[in-house]
Amino acid sequence: MDKPQLKDHRQIGQELDLFSFHDVAPGAVFWHSKGWIIYKVLQNFLIERLAKEGYQEISTPVMVKSELFKKSGHWDFYSENMFNLTVEKESYSLKPMNCPEASLIFSTKIRSYQDLPLRFSEFGVLHRNELSGVLGGLFRVRQFAIDDAHHFIRPDQIQDEIHRLIVLVIEFYKSLGFKPEFYLSTKPDKAMGDPKLWEEAEKDLEEALKKAKVKYGTKEKDGAFYGPKIDIHIKDSQKRDWQLATIQLDFQIPEKMGLSYIDSDGKEKRPVIVHRAILGSLERFIGILTEHYQGAFPVWLSPVQVAIIPISEKHVEHSKKVLEELSRNGVRGEIYDKNGTMQLKIREATLQKVPYLVIIGDREIENSKVSVRTRDGQNLESEMLSDFIKRVKESIDKKI
Ligand SMILES: [Zn+2]
């Protein structure tokens, strides 16, 4: 049997009405309503999970004076990738990362050693200047958001904090059906900062990986010049390897931004920053998921979870009631009431990869039941609408 032809996420995005790109904004996504549902559902899932981990969500400006990036040290090695503009004779930049501004929020108060770790999460809109020639769908964009966070911690908290993060990453990916792989990147030749701090930090990262009982590889000398890191990869349904997330220690930004906390001995000390993302760029991650599932998203992520198919026009009224009932229960439905035979409507909903199709005819109205089909063409027994809704809600809760 021939393997079905795999589609590119751009093609799927167009067929399922998820997003589009336009010449007026190269590398920036126009999210259509259905694509934005996927985006928000993923984002909310993260937010709910992070709240349990003691994160505080923050939001900082997209456009700030370039002097901030000069102070943070980004300007020297990153200004070519930044969008800079002049406003009232002053140089401004669109932020390419959130860290300097998160650091500013940290510095608005005197922090004690007891306040740490402080965990700020942020879905800030970032801009990075990729050449228009290398832009490619959701995989390479100029404007995007990372599920970003910055942890401000004491050096003695590194091991514990990283261990917690590894566990969180494993759990999160597990709920999405992926098994993350970890790589420890060690000190590069051009590293900055105290060699002893580097050595201890690398040991802490290694211990944290061992404690989490995960297998990991090593990327020798692949750490950033400002600190060692752990890279997180996944494999998709086509066995392609993706590096998505990073857990990065940073000894430099606290220095450059003059961050401090009061230690138990009453002295001012420098915190360490952990930059971390779990999914990485949400745009890119949704591109990967779109190809991974080939548009057949699991129920909880599907923009439309139930297609309601009235057999003929006289069943439309009742279909509307079914839709209302679904909405009331937090299930996303859509009525397929355009002209055409029932077969045509079923075909259309199947091509749209809607997980459940419910058929509404005379018999269903009489018995207050629905006849359910899946997008794979499986006919399920007809059941009470309330039972069906309960089942769909269970799938949503279990993230399947
Ligand atoms: Zn950062």
mmCIF file with all atom_site columns, C-alpha atoms and ligand atoms in Angstrom, residues 74 97-100 102 148-150 226 248 250 253 273-276, ligand 1:
data_model
loop_
_atom_site.group_PDB
_atom_site.id
_atom_site.type_symbol
_atom_site.label_atom_id
_atom_site.label_alt_id
_atom_site.label_comp_id
_atom_site.label_asym_id
_atom_site.label_entity_id
_atom_site.label_seq_id
_atom_site.pdbx_PDB_ins_code
_atom_site.Cartn_x
_atom_site.Cartn_y
_atom_site.Cartn_z
_atom_site.occupancy
_atom_site.B_iso_or_equiv
_atom_site.pdbx_formal_charge
_atom_site.auth_seq_id
_atom_site.auth_comp_id
_atom_site.auth_asym_id
_atom_site.auth_atom_id
_atom_site.pdbx_PDB_model_num
ATOM   1  C  CA . HIS A 1 74  ? 23.203 41.891 23.911 1.00 0.00 ? 74  HIS A CA 1
ATOM   2  C  CA . MET A 1 97  ? 14.561 38.539 24.045 1.00 0.00 ? 97  MET A CA 1
ATOM   3  C  CA . ASN A 1 98  ? 12.818 39.214 27.336 1.00 0.00 ? 98  ASN A CA 1
ATOM   4  C  CA . CYS A 1 99  ? 15.697 38.870 29.825 1.00 0.00 ? 99  CYS A CA 1
ATOM   5  C  CA . PRO A 1 100 ? 16.859 42.504 30.194 1.00 0.00 ? 100 PRO A CA 1
ATOM   6  C  CA . ALA A 1 102 ? 12.613 40.840 33.316 1.00 0.00 ? 102 ALA A CA 1
ATOM   7  C  CA . ASP A 1 148 ? 9.893  32.130 28.214 1.00 0.00 ? 148 ASP A CA 1
ATOM   8  C  CA . ALA A 1 149 ? 10.829 32.321 31.875 1.00 0.00 ? 149 ALA A CA 1
ATOM   9  C  CA . HIS A 1 150 ? 13.626 33.709 33.976 1.00 0.00 ? 150 HIS A CA 1
ATOM   10 C  CA . TYR A 1 226 ? 27.866 33.244 29.676 1.00 0.00 ? 226 TYR A CA 1
ATOM   11 C  CA . GLN A 1 248 ? 20.389 28.054 30.302 1.00 0.00 ? 248 GLN A CA 1
ATOM   12 C  CA . ASP A 1 250 ? 23.610 32.877 33.042 1.00 0.00 ? 250 ASP A CA 1
ATOM   13 C  CA . ILE A 1 253 ? 23.378 39.366 32.727 1.00 0.00 ? 253 ILE A CA 1
ATOM   14 C  CA . ILE A 1 273 ? 19.625 33.745 36.090 1.00 0.00 ? 273 ILE A CA 1
ATOM   15 C  CA . VAL A 1 274 ? 18.131 30.631 34.548 1.00 0.00 ? 274 VAL A CA 1
ATOM   16 C  CA . HIS A 1 275 ? 16.635 31.317 31.130 1.00 0.00 ? 275 HIS A CA 1
ATOM   17 C  CA . ARG A 1 276 ? 14.323 28.567 30.170 1.00 0.00 ? 276 ARG A CA 1
HETATM 18 ZN ZN . ZN  B 2 .   ? 16.384 35.082 28.622 1.00 0.00 ? 1   ZN  B ZN 1
#
